[in-house]
């Protein structure tokens, strides 16, 4: 998985650079991430509570799940770009997360 993660991040950075999107600072990227989190929130809300909004097409379960995956991917990609901007390997974050929780709950 780690090789696939690194390959995706490399592809993503190249894609953003080709479109001149990589130039945006981490602060601006954080704004983009906030926008994507809002879209993710709407996707989760649609699955969990439904939507009753005039003019919106009612989605079936497969469409709701596809939208959820799309929004998760968008958030994930913004995080990978922020990692790249600060030269932080995503694997470092996974290891840090595991170590933090292992230490925090080692007596459980």
Short mmCIF file of N, CA and C in Angstrom, two decimals:
data_model
loop_
_atom_site.label_atom_id
_atom_site.label_comp_id
_atom_site.label_asym_id
_atom_site.label_seq_id
_atom_site.Cartn_x
_atom_site.Cartn_y
_atom_site.Cartn_z
N UNK A 1 0.82 -1.20 0.00
CA UNK A 1 0.00 0.00 0.00
C UNK A 1 0.87 1.26 0.00
N UNK A 2 1.98 1.21 0.73
CA UNK A 2 2.80 2.41 0.84
C UNK A 2 3.36 2.82 -0.52
N UNK A 3 3.78 1.84 -1.33
CA UNK A 3 4.28 2.17 -2.66
C UNK A 3 3.19 2.80 -3.51
N UNK A 4 1.98 2.27 -3.39
CA UNK A 4 0.86 2.82 -4.15
C UNK A 4 0.54 4.24 -3.68
N UNK A 5 0.61 4.47 -2.38
CA UNK A 5 0.36 5.80 -1.83
C UNK A 5 1.39 6.80 -2.35
N UNK A 6 2.65 6.43 -2.32
CA UNK A 6 3.71 7.32 -2.82
C UNK A 6 3.56 7.56 -4.32
N UNK A 7 3.22 6.51 -5.06
CA UNK A 7 3.02 6.67 -6.51
C UNK A 7 1.87 7.62 -6.80
N UNK A 8 0.80 7.49 -6.02
CA UNK A 8 -0.33 8.40 -6.22
C UNK A 8 0.05 9.84 -5.89
N UNK A 9 0.77 10.02 -4.79
CA UNK A 9 1.19 11.37 -4.42
C UNK A 9 2.08 11.97 -5.50
N UNK A 10 3.00 11.20 -6.03
CA UNK A 10 3.88 11.68 -7.09
C UNK A 10 3.06 12.05 -8.33
N UNK A 11 2.13 11.19 -8.72
CA UNK A 11 1.26 11.47 -9.85
C UNK A 11 0.44 12.75 -9.61
N UNK A 12 -0.08 12.87 -8.40
CA UNK A 12 -0.93 14.02 -8.05
C UNK A 12 -0.15 15.33 -8.11
N UNK A 13 1.05 15.35 -7.54
CA UNK A 13 1.88 16.56 -7.57
C UNK A 13 2.19 16.92 -9.02
N UNK A 14 2.55 15.95 -9.82
CA UNK A 14 2.83 16.21 -11.24
C UNK A 14 1.59 16.77 -11.94
N UNK A 15 0.44 16.18 -11.68
CA UNK A 15 -0.82 16.65 -12.27
C UNK A 15 -1.08 18.10 -11.88
N UNK A 16 -0.92 18.41 -10.59
CA UNK A 16 -1.15 19.79 -10.12
C UNK A 16 -0.13 20.76 -10.72
N UNK A 17 1.12 20.32 -10.83
CA UNK A 17 2.15 21.19 -11.42
C UNK A 17 1.85 21.49 -12.89
N UNK A 18 1.40 20.50 -13.62
CA UNK A 18 1.08 20.69 -15.04
C UNK A 18 -0.02 21.73 -15.23
N UNK A 19 -0.92 21.84 -14.29
CA UNK A 19 -2.03 22.78 -14.39
C UNK A 19 -1.78 24.08 -13.61
N UNK A 20 -0.58 24.20 -13.08
CA UNK A 20 -0.18 25.37 -12.30
C UNK A 20 -1.02 25.53 -11.02
N UNK A 21 -1.54 24.43 -10.52
CA UNK A 21 -2.29 24.45 -9.26
C UNK A 21 -1.38 24.26 -8.06
N UNK A 22 -0.20 23.71 -8.27
CA UNK A 22 0.70 23.40 -7.17
C UNK A 22 1.26 24.68 -6.54
N UNK A 23 1.18 25.77 -7.26
CA UNK A 23 1.76 27.03 -6.79
C UNK A 23 1.08 27.57 -5.54
N UNK A 24 -0.14 27.13 -5.27
CA UNK A 24 -0.86 27.67 -4.13
C UNK A 24 -0.23 27.21 -2.81
N UNK A 25 -0.15 28.13 -1.88
CA UNK A 25 0.50 27.87 -0.59
C UNK A 25 -0.31 26.88 0.24
N UNK A 26 0.33 26.29 1.26
CA UNK A 26 -0.40 25.41 2.17
C UNK A 26 -1.60 26.11 2.83
N UNK A 27 -1.49 27.39 3.09
CA UNK A 27 -2.60 28.11 3.68
C UNK A 27 -3.81 28.13 2.74
N UNK A 28 -3.57 28.35 1.47
CA UNK A 28 -4.65 28.32 0.48
C UNK A 28 -5.14 26.88 0.32
N UNK A 29 -4.22 25.92 0.31
CA UNK A 29 -4.61 24.50 0.22
C UNK A 29 -5.54 24.14 1.37
N UNK A 30 -5.26 24.67 2.57
CA UNK A 30 -6.12 24.41 3.73
C UNK A 30 -7.53 24.93 3.47
N UNK A 31 -7.62 26.05 2.78
CA UNK A 31 -8.93 26.58 2.39
C UNK A 31 -9.63 25.61 1.45
N UNK A 32 -8.90 25.07 0.48
CA UNK A 32 -9.46 24.09 -0.44
C UNK A 32 -9.90 22.83 0.32
N UNK A 33 -9.08 22.42 1.29
CA UNK A 33 -9.43 21.25 2.10
C UNK A 33 -10.72 21.52 2.87
N UNK A 34 -10.86 22.72 3.40
CA UNK A 34 -12.09 23.08 4.13
C UNK A 34 -13.31 22.98 3.22
N UNK A 35 -13.16 23.43 1.98
CA UNK A 35 -14.25 23.32 1.01
C UNK A 35 -14.59 21.86 0.76
N UNK A 36 -13.56 21.04 0.59
CA UNK A 36 -13.80 19.61 0.34
C UNK A 36 -14.42 18.93 1.56
N UNK A 37 -14.03 19.34 2.76
CA UNK A 37 -14.63 18.78 3.97
C UNK A 37 -16.12 19.12 4.05
N UNK A 38 -16.48 20.31 3.60
CA UNK A 38 -17.90 20.68 3.53
C UNK A 38 -18.66 19.77 2.58
N UNK A 39 -18.05 19.47 1.45
CA UNK A 39 -18.68 18.57 0.48
C UNK A 39 -18.76 17.15 1.04
N UNK A 40 -17.74 16.73 1.78
CA UNK A 40 -17.77 15.43 2.44
C UNK A 40 -18.87 15.39 3.49
N UNK A 41 -19.03 16.48 4.23
CA UNK A 41 -20.09 16.56 5.23
C UNK A 41 -21.46 16.41 4.58
N UNK A 42 -21.65 17.04 3.44
CA UNK A 42 -22.92 16.93 2.73
C UNK A 42 -23.15 15.50 2.25
N UNK A 43 -22.10 14.84 1.78
CA UNK A 43 -22.23 13.45 1.31
C UNK A 43 -22.62 12.53 2.47
N UNK A 44 -21.98 12.70 3.62
CA UNK A 44 -22.30 11.87 4.79
C UNK A 44 -23.72 12.17 5.26
N UNK A 45 -24.07 13.44 5.30
CA UNK A 45 -25.43 13.83 5.70
C UNK A 45 -26.47 13.18 4.79
N UNK A 46 -26.21 13.18 3.51
CA UNK A 46 -27.14 12.60 2.55
C UNK A 46 -27.35 11.12 2.84
N UNK A 47 -26.28 10.42 3.18
CA UNK A 47 -26.39 8.99 3.49
C UNK A 47 -27.10 8.78 4.83
N UNK A 48 -26.71 9.54 5.82
CA UNK A 48 -27.21 9.31 7.18
C UNK A 48 -28.59 9.89 7.45
N UNK A 49 -28.86 11.08 6.91
CA UNK A 49 -30.11 11.78 7.21
C UNK A 49 -30.99 12.02 5.98
N UNK A 50 -30.39 11.95 4.83
CA UNK A 50 -31.12 12.28 3.61
C UNK A 50 -31.02 13.76 3.29
N UNK A 51 -31.52 14.11 2.12
CA UNK A 51 -31.55 15.51 1.70
C UNK A 51 -32.97 15.80 1.22
N UNK A 52 -33.46 16.94 1.58
CA UNK A 52 -34.77 17.39 1.13
C UNK A 52 -34.59 18.80 0.61
N UNK A 53 -34.03 18.87 -0.59
CA UNK A 53 -33.66 20.17 -1.16
C UNK A 53 -34.29 20.30 -2.55
N UNK A 54 -35.12 21.31 -2.74
CA UNK A 54 -35.76 21.47 -4.06
C UNK A 54 -34.72 21.63 -5.16
N UNK A 55 -34.95 20.98 -6.25
CA UNK A 55 -34.05 21.11 -7.39
C UNK A 55 -32.93 20.09 -7.42
N UNK A 56 -32.70 19.40 -6.31
CA UNK A 56 -31.67 18.37 -6.29
C UNK A 56 -32.28 17.03 -6.67
N UNK A 57 -31.57 16.31 -7.52
CA UNK A 57 -32.00 14.96 -7.89
C UNK A 57 -31.84 14.06 -6.68
N UNK A 58 -32.82 13.24 -6.43
CA UNK A 58 -32.72 12.26 -5.35
C UNK A 58 -31.78 11.15 -5.82
N UNK A 59 -30.76 10.86 -5.00
CA UNK A 59 -29.75 9.86 -5.37
C UNK A 59 -30.12 8.51 -4.79
N UNK A 60 -29.82 7.46 -5.55
CA UNK A 60 -30.00 6.11 -5.02
C UNK A 60 -28.78 5.77 -4.16
N UNK A 61 -28.80 4.61 -3.52
CA UNK A 61 -27.71 4.24 -2.60
C UNK A 61 -26.36 4.17 -3.30
N UNK A 62 -26.32 3.65 -4.51
CA UNK A 62 -25.05 3.55 -5.24
C UNK A 62 -24.49 4.93 -5.56
N UNK A 63 -25.36 5.86 -5.94
CA UNK A 63 -24.92 7.23 -6.24
C UNK A 63 -24.44 7.93 -4.97
N UNK A 64 -25.11 7.70 -3.86
CA UNK A 64 -24.68 8.29 -2.59
C UNK A 64 -23.29 7.78 -2.21
N UNK A 65 -23.11 6.48 -2.35
CA UNK A 65 -21.80 5.89 -1.99
C UNK A 65 -20.71 6.37 -2.94
N UNK A 66 -21.01 6.48 -4.22
CA UNK A 66 -20.02 6.99 -5.18
C UNK A 66 -19.64 8.43 -4.85
N UNK A 67 -20.61 9.24 -4.46
CA UNK A 67 -20.33 10.62 -4.08
C UNK A 67 -19.48 10.68 -2.81
N UNK A 68 -19.77 9.81 -1.86
CA UNK A 68 -18.97 9.75 -0.63
C UNK A 68 -17.52 9.43 -0.96
N UNK A 69 -17.30 8.43 -1.80
CA UNK A 69 -15.93 8.07 -2.19
C UNK A 69 -15.24 9.22 -2.90
N UNK A 70 -15.95 9.90 -3.78
CA UNK A 70 -15.36 11.04 -4.50
C UNK A 70 -14.92 12.13 -3.53
N UNK A 71 -15.76 12.45 -2.57
CA UNK A 71 -15.43 13.51 -1.62
C UNK A 71 -14.31 13.09 -0.67
N UNK A 72 -14.28 11.83 -0.25
CA UNK A 72 -13.16 11.34 0.55
C UNK A 72 -11.86 11.45 -0.23
N UNK A 73 -11.91 11.08 -1.51
CA UNK A 73 -10.71 11.17 -2.36
C UNK A 73 -10.24 12.61 -2.51
N UNK A 74 -11.19 13.54 -2.67
CA UNK A 74 -10.82 14.95 -2.79
C UNK A 74 -10.12 15.46 -1.53
N UNK A 75 -10.65 15.08 -0.36
CA UNK A 75 -10.01 15.48 0.91
C UNK A 75 -8.62 14.85 1.03
N UNK A 76 -8.55 13.58 0.70
CA UNK A 76 -7.29 12.84 0.75
C UNK A 76 -6.23 13.50 -0.14
N UNK A 77 -6.63 13.87 -1.35
CA UNK A 77 -5.69 14.51 -2.27
C UNK A 77 -5.19 15.85 -1.75
N UNK A 78 -6.06 16.63 -1.14
CA UNK A 78 -5.62 17.90 -0.57
C UNK A 78 -4.60 17.66 0.54
N UNK A 79 -4.84 16.64 1.36
CA UNK A 79 -3.87 16.30 2.42
C UNK A 79 -2.53 15.88 1.83
N UNK A 80 -2.57 15.10 0.75
CA UNK A 80 -1.32 14.68 0.12
C UNK A 80 -0.55 15.86 -0.46
N UNK A 81 -1.25 16.82 -1.02
CA UNK A 81 -0.58 18.01 -1.55
C UNK A 81 0.03 18.82 -0.41
N UNK A 82 -0.69 18.98 0.68
CA UNK A 82 -0.14 19.70 1.84
C UNK A 82 1.10 18.97 2.36
N UNK A 83 1.04 17.65 2.45
CA UNK A 83 2.22 16.87 2.85
C UNK A 83 3.40 17.17 1.93
N UNK A 84 3.14 17.17 0.65
CA UNK A 84 4.21 17.43 -0.32
C UNK A 84 4.80 18.82 -0.14
N UNK A 85 3.96 19.80 0.11
CA UNK A 85 4.44 21.18 0.30
C UNK A 85 5.40 21.29 1.48
N UNK A 86 5.14 20.49 2.52
CA UNK A 86 5.99 20.53 3.72
C UNK A 86 7.02 19.39 3.74
N UNK A 87 7.10 18.66 2.63
CA UNK A 87 8.05 17.54 2.51
C UNK A 87 7.87 16.54 3.65
N UNK A 88 6.61 16.18 3.89
CA UNK A 88 6.26 15.17 4.89
C UNK A 88 5.73 13.96 4.14
N UNK A 89 6.31 12.81 4.42
CA UNK A 89 5.86 11.58 3.78
C UNK A 89 4.58 11.11 4.46
N UNK A 90 3.56 10.76 3.69
CA UNK A 90 2.32 10.26 4.29
C UNK A 90 2.54 9.06 5.22
N UNK A 91 3.53 8.23 4.89
CA UNK A 91 3.84 7.09 5.74
C UNK A 91 4.26 7.53 7.14
N UNK A 92 4.94 8.68 7.23
CA UNK A 92 5.31 9.23 8.53
C UNK A 92 4.06 9.49 9.37
N UNK A 93 3.04 10.01 8.72
CA UNK A 93 1.80 10.35 9.43
C UNK A 93 1.10 9.09 9.92
N UNK A 94 1.11 8.05 9.09
CA UNK A 94 0.49 6.79 9.50
C UNK A 94 1.23 6.20 10.69
N UNK A 95 2.55 6.22 10.65
CA UNK A 95 3.35 5.69 11.76
C UNK A 95 3.14 6.52 13.02
N UNK A 96 3.08 7.83 12.87
CA UNK A 96 2.85 8.72 14.01
C UNK A 96 1.49 8.45 14.64
N UNK A 97 0.48 8.27 13.81
CA UNK A 97 -0.87 7.98 14.30
C UNK A 97 -0.89 6.68 15.09
N UNK A 98 -0.29 5.65 14.53
CA UNK A 98 -0.27 4.35 15.20
C UNK A 98 0.49 4.42 16.52
N UNK A 99 1.62 5.11 16.51
CA UNK A 99 2.43 5.23 17.73
C UNK A 99 1.67 6.02 18.80
N UNK A 100 1.01 7.08 18.40
CA UNK A 100 0.27 7.91 19.35
C UNK A 100 -0.83 7.11 20.02
N UNK A 101 -1.63 6.39 19.23
CA UNK A 101 -2.73 5.63 19.81
C UNK A 101 -2.23 4.43 20.62
N UNK A 102 -1.17 3.80 20.14
CA UNK A 102 -0.62 2.67 20.89
C UNK A 102 -0.14 3.13 22.26
N UNK A 103 0.57 4.25 22.29
CA UNK A 103 1.05 4.77 23.57
C UNK A 103 -0.09 5.22 24.47
N UNK A 104 -1.04 5.92 23.89
CA UNK A 104 -2.16 6.46 24.67
C UNK A 104 -2.99 5.35 25.32
N UNK A 105 -3.13 4.24 24.63
CA UNK A 105 -3.99 3.17 25.12
C UNK A 105 -3.22 1.89 25.48
N UNK A 106 -1.93 2.04 25.80
CA UNK A 106 -1.11 0.86 26.07
C UNK A 106 -1.54 0.11 27.32
N UNK A 107 -2.23 0.75 28.23
CA UNK A 107 -2.67 0.08 29.47
C UNK A 107 -4.08 -0.49 29.36
N UNK A 108 -4.68 -0.36 28.19
CA UNK A 108 -6.05 -0.91 28.01
C UNK A 108 -6.03 -2.37 27.70
#
